Each structure stands twice: as C-alpha cells, then as structure tokens.
Amino acid sequence: MELSQRARLRAGDQGALGEVFDAHAQAVYAYALRTLADWAAAEDVVSLTFLEAWRLRAKLHEGDDDLRPWVFGIATNVLRNTARAARRHRAAMARLAEREAVPDFADELVSRIDDGAQLAAARRALPALRRSEREVFRLCVWVGLDYASAAEALGVPVGTVRSRLSRARARLRALAENELHEPAKCREPAPATGQVRGGGFEAARSLQEETR
C-alpha cells in the first residue's frame, strides 16, 4: 500500500518535503511578507519554516494529507521568533551612544503590494492588536485557513479562534477608519532598490539540498 504524504514525511522521505514545499512555499511567503513588509525577511521565513518542518517531521501526528495547518503553525512560530529577535536588535541599537536614523518605508511597501488605502491603513493599525489577535487575523484572513485549521495551527480551541478573529476585525475596522480620516501626509515615492519580488525562492529551495 502506498504511504500517504504525511507518513512519508514522518519517515524522512526528502521527496515528500519537496512536495510540501512546492505546495505551500508561495503561501508561506505571502503570509510572511504581509506580516513583515520585507521581501528578504519573508524569504528567510520560508527557508526557516521548511527547515523546521524537516527537523520536526518525527513529531507530525497522524491525520489526513492536509498539512497546511501544520506548516502555518511552524511559520507562525518562526515569525514569533523573528519578532523577538527584531525587538532585541532594536533594544541593542537604542543602547548605542551614536546611532543613525533609518527611514521606515514599511507602510509604503505594504501600500504598493496591497494596492489600496484601506488595506494599507489596516496594515498600519495591525500592530495595535494583541499578538494572539494578529496571528488569528493573518491565518484566517490573509492565508485563508478555516477556523478548525487555524485552531490546529495555533494549538487553541476553535471557539478561541472565532472570538479572537471577531475582536481583531472589530478593532482593525475602528483603527483603520481613524487612520483614513486623519489628514493625509505627503510622501516621497520610495526609490527603486532593484530587488525582485519573490526572487529569493531559489535560495529557499536550496534547503532541500541541505537535507540530503
């Protein structure tokens, strides 16, 4: 009898990892990009997510072949660690006697990607939510996971996902409305960097070579 993709991955089949990567890498990248508003950082999250998936393969529980909740649970943990590392870096930089101010073009970048003032306002308002609400919003709204899959990814009951998402939507709606009604600020267009969107997938794919 042919083994399922889940069983093959648990058994250490590198081909199964490649299939999971092909099926979900683009969605993980989009999830990370919307969260971080940084193309290079999003590509790093893709690589780390599938390296972690390979490392944790033996802990993958029995179930059907829908591995999306498991993959996005790992991606969410990677993003949490990325956020903690960024906070530590900012704290270290703040302790320096002399530091150079670096302009933050995150809002401009997200506005270009989402191509809408309302989505850009929501993206700016998102950090005001609790982390648990942000994670549920990203998984259900951005990634498109249903309540059960998001609950599996986060390790919480389905009812918790429902209540967190409801609170997140209500708060985001109010915060985004406030953003849109504030006087518009003139912004210079961001200079071209020559960076190609999603161009680092070849680097991310190299993780398959690392497991061989």
Short mmCIF file of C-alpha atoms in Angstrom, two decimals:
data_model
loop_
_atom_site.label_atom_id
_atom_site.label_comp_id
_atom_site.label_asym_id
_atom_site.label_seq_id
_atom_site.Cartn_x
_atom_site.Cartn_y
_atom_site.Cartn_z
CA MET A 1 0.00 0.00 0.00
CA GLU A 2 1.31 3.44 -0.94
CA LEU A 3 2.19 5.62 2.04
CA SER A 4 0.49 8.99 2.48
CA GLN A 5 2.49 12.19 2.10
CA ARG A 6 2.27 12.69 5.88
CA ALA A 7 3.61 9.18 6.55
CA ARG A 8 6.39 9.59 4.00
CA LEU A 9 7.48 12.86 5.57
CA ARG A 10 7.48 11.33 9.04
CA ALA A 11 9.65 8.52 7.68
CA GLY A 12 12.23 11.01 6.40
CA ASP A 13 11.33 10.98 2.70
CA GLN A 14 13.03 14.04 1.20
CA GLY A 15 10.74 13.85 -1.82
CA ALA A 16 7.76 14.37 0.47
CA LEU A 17 9.39 17.51 1.87
CA GLY A 18 9.87 18.79 -1.67
CA GLU A 19 6.19 18.20 -2.40
CA VAL A 20 5.16 20.07 0.75
CA PHE A 21 7.48 22.92 -0.17
CA ASP A 22 6.07 23.15 -3.70
CA ALA A 23 2.51 23.12 -2.36
CA HIS A 24 2.89 25.70 0.41
CA ALA A 25 6.04 27.82 -0.01
CA GLN A 26 4.34 30.57 -2.01
CA ALA A 27 1.54 30.89 0.56
CA VAL A 28 4.04 30.97 3.45
CA TYR A 29 5.99 33.66 1.61
CA ALA A 30 2.86 35.79 1.14
CA TYR A 31 1.95 35.32 4.81
CA ALA A 32 5.43 36.37 5.96
CA LEU A 33 5.61 39.28 3.50
CA ARG A 34 2.34 40.76 4.70
CA THR A 35 3.45 40.30 8.30
CA LEU A 36 6.95 41.74 7.95
CA ALA A 37 6.63 44.02 4.89
CA ASP A 38 10.15 42.96 3.93
CA TRP A 39 10.85 40.75 0.92
CA ALA A 40 14.22 39.45 2.09
CA ALA A 41 12.96 38.71 5.61
CA ALA A 42 9.94 36.89 4.15
CA GLU A 43 12.23 34.70 2.07
CA ASP A 44 14.22 33.88 5.23
CA VAL A 45 10.98 32.88 6.96
CA VAL A 46 10.19 30.47 4.10
CA SER A 47 13.60 28.81 4.42
CA LEU A 48 13.38 28.58 8.22
CA THR A 49 9.83 27.24 8.10
CA PHE A 50 10.70 24.28 5.91
CA LEU A 51 13.97 23.60 7.70
CA GLU A 52 11.93 23.45 10.92
CA ALA A 53 9.36 21.23 9.20
CA TRP A 54 12.13 18.79 8.32
CA ARG A 55 13.57 18.93 11.85
CA LEU A 56 10.15 18.36 13.44
CA ARG A 57 8.91 15.74 10.98
CA ALA A 58 9.03 12.90 13.51
CA LYS A 59 6.57 14.80 15.74
CA LEU A 60 3.98 15.12 12.98
CA HIS A 61 0.84 13.44 14.29
CA GLU A 62 -1.43 11.08 12.38
CA GLY A 63 -4.10 12.60 10.19
CA ASP A 64 -5.13 13.32 6.62
CA ASP A 65 -2.82 14.72 3.95
CA ASP A 66 -3.78 18.36 4.59
CA LEU A 67 -0.50 19.66 6.02
CA ARG A 68 -1.39 23.35 5.74
CA PRO A 69 -2.28 23.82 9.43
CA TRP A 70 0.98 22.16 10.50
CA VAL A 71 3.07 24.21 8.06
CA PHE A 72 1.46 27.50 9.06
CA GLY A 73 1.79 26.63 12.74
CA ILE A 74 5.54 26.33 12.18
CA ALA A 75 5.60 29.55 10.12
CA THR A 76 3.78 31.39 12.92
CA ASN A 77 6.39 30.23 15.44
CA VAL A 78 9.18 31.33 13.10
CA LEU A 79 7.55 34.77 12.83
CA ARG A 80 7.28 34.99 16.61
CA ASN A 81 10.99 34.26 16.92
CA THR A 82 11.73 36.79 14.17
CA ALA A 83 9.76 39.45 16.04
CA ARG A 84 11.60 38.71 19.29
CA ALA A 85 14.96 38.92 17.51
CA ALA A 86 13.95 42.24 15.95
CA ARG A 87 12.97 43.63 19.37
CA ARG A 88 16.31 42.57 20.83
CA HIS A 89 18.12 44.18 17.91
CA ARG A 90 16.20 47.45 18.35
CA ALA A 91 16.97 47.46 22.07
CA ALA A 92 20.66 46.89 21.40
CA MET A 93 20.73 49.69 18.84
CA ALA A 94 18.96 52.03 21.27
CA ARG A 95 21.72 51.45 23.81
CA LEU A 96 24.40 52.68 21.42
CA ALA A 97 25.72 56.15 22.15
CA GLU A 98 25.56 57.13 18.50
CA ARG A 99 23.09 55.70 16.08
CA GLU A 100 21.92 56.62 12.63
CA ALA A 101 18.21 57.12 11.99
CA VAL A 102 16.96 54.72 9.30
CA PRO A 103 13.77 55.68 7.43
CA ASP A 104 10.95 53.16 7.67
CA PHE A 105 9.30 52.51 4.30
CA ALA A 106 7.16 49.59 5.56
CA ASP A 107 3.87 51.44 5.12
CA GLU A 108 4.75 52.49 1.57
CA LEU A 109 5.77 48.93 0.70
CA VAL A 110 2.56 47.39 2.02
CA SER A 111 0.51 50.05 0.27
CA ARG A 112 2.15 49.15 -3.05
CA ILE A 113 1.71 45.41 -2.51
CA ASP A 114 -1.94 45.57 -1.42
CA ASP A 115 -2.75 48.44 -3.77
CA GLY A 116 -5.41 50.05 -1.58
CA ALA A 117 -5.58 52.81 1.01
CA GLN A 118 -7.89 50.82 3.26
CA LEU A 119 -5.62 47.76 3.33
CA ALA A 120 -2.59 49.99 3.95
CA ALA A 121 -4.42 51.65 6.85
CA ALA A 122 -5.32 48.24 8.26
CA ARG A 123 -1.69 47.11 7.94
CA ARG A 124 -0.53 50.16 9.91
CA ALA A 125 -3.18 49.55 12.53
CA LEU A 126 -2.40 45.83 12.90
CA PRO A 127 0.44 46.24 15.46
CA ALA A 128 -2.09 47.81 17.85
CA LEU A 129 -3.81 44.42 18.22
CA ARG A 130 -2.75 41.78 20.71
CA ARG A 131 -0.32 39.24 19.27
CA SER A 132 -2.91 36.45 19.56
CA GLU A 133 -5.43 38.53 17.60
CA ARG A 134 -2.85 39.42 14.92
CA GLU A 135 -1.93 35.77 14.41
CA VAL A 136 -5.56 34.66 14.04
CA PHE A 137 -6.30 37.53 11.65
CA ARG A 138 -3.29 36.72 9.47
CA LEU A 139 -4.04 33.00 9.30
CA CYS A 140 -7.80 33.30 8.68
CA VAL A 141 -7.92 36.45 6.55
CA TRP A 142 -4.55 36.59 4.77
CA VAL A 143 -3.80 32.87 4.46
CA GLY A 144 -7.43 31.76 4.20
CA LEU A 145 -7.37 28.95 6.77
CA ASP A 146 -10.75 27.93 8.16
CA TYR A 147 -11.42 28.11 11.90
CA ALA A 148 -10.50 24.46 12.52
CA SER A 149 -7.23 24.68 10.58
CA ALA A 150 -6.23 27.93 12.30
CA ALA A 151 -7.04 26.36 15.67
CA GLU A 152 -4.81 23.39 14.81
CA ALA A 153 -2.00 25.69 13.64
CA LEU A 154 -2.10 27.73 16.86
CA GLY A 155 -2.91 24.90 19.26
CA VAL A 156 -6.08 26.55 20.61
CA PRO A 157 -9.82 25.63 20.58
CA VAL A 158 -11.94 26.61 17.59
CA GLY A 159 -14.07 28.85 19.83
CA THR A 160 -10.96 30.80 20.76
CA VAL A 161 -10.15 31.39 17.10
CA ARG A 162 -13.70 32.66 16.49
CA SER A 163 -13.64 35.09 19.40
CA ARG A 164 -10.12 36.37 18.64
CA LEU A 165 -10.96 36.92 14.98
CA SER A 166 -14.16 38.75 15.87
CA ARG A 167 -12.28 41.07 18.24
CA ALA A 168 -9.47 41.58 15.72
CA ARG A 169 -11.87 42.55 12.91
CA ALA A 170 -13.80 44.98 15.12
CA ARG A 171 -10.66 46.68 16.42
CA LEU A 172 -9.00 46.81 13.00
CA ARG A 173 -12.10 48.32 11.44
CA ALA A 174 -12.15 51.11 14.03
CA LEU A 175 -8.39 51.71 13.88
CA ALA A 176 -8.32 51.73 10.07
CA GLU A 177 -11.21 54.21 9.96
CA ASN A 178 -9.26 56.53 12.27
CA GLU A 179 -6.22 56.19 10.00
CA LEU A 180 -8.22 57.04 6.88
CA HIS A 181 -9.84 60.09 8.44
CA GLU A 182 -6.58 61.63 9.62
CA PRO A 183 -5.12 64.36 7.36
CA ALA A 184 -3.16 62.78 4.52
CA LYS A 185 0.61 63.11 4.73
CA CYS A 186 2.69 63.82 1.66
CA ARG A 187 5.12 61.02 0.98
CA GLU A 188 8.01 60.86 -1.43
CA PRO A 189 7.92 57.79 -3.68
CA ALA A 190 10.23 55.06 -2.45
CA PRO A 191 13.43 54.79 -4.51
CA ALA A 192 13.86 51.71 -6.63
CA THR A 193 16.07 49.15 -4.97
CA GLY A 194 16.41 46.73 -7.85
CA GLN A 195 15.04 43.97 -5.66
CA VAL A 196 12.87 41.44 -7.45
CA ARG A 197 9.75 40.39 -5.58
CA GLY A 198 9.97 36.76 -4.59
CA GLY A 199 13.34 36.43 -6.23
CA GLY A 200 14.85 34.51 -3.34
CA PHE A 201 12.88 31.35 -3.84
CA GLU A 202 15.85 29.66 -5.46
CA ALA A 203 17.76 30.25 -2.22
CA ALA A 204 14.84 28.94 -0.19
CA ARG A 205 14.64 25.87 -2.33
CA SER A 206 18.26 25.08 -1.50
CA LEU A 207 17.05 23.79 1.85
CA GLN A 208 16.08 20.61 0.03
CA GLU A 209 19.76 20.17 -0.84
CA GLU A 210 20.72 20.73 2.80
CA THR A 211 18.63 17.74 3.89
CA ARG A 212 20.39 15.37 1.55
#
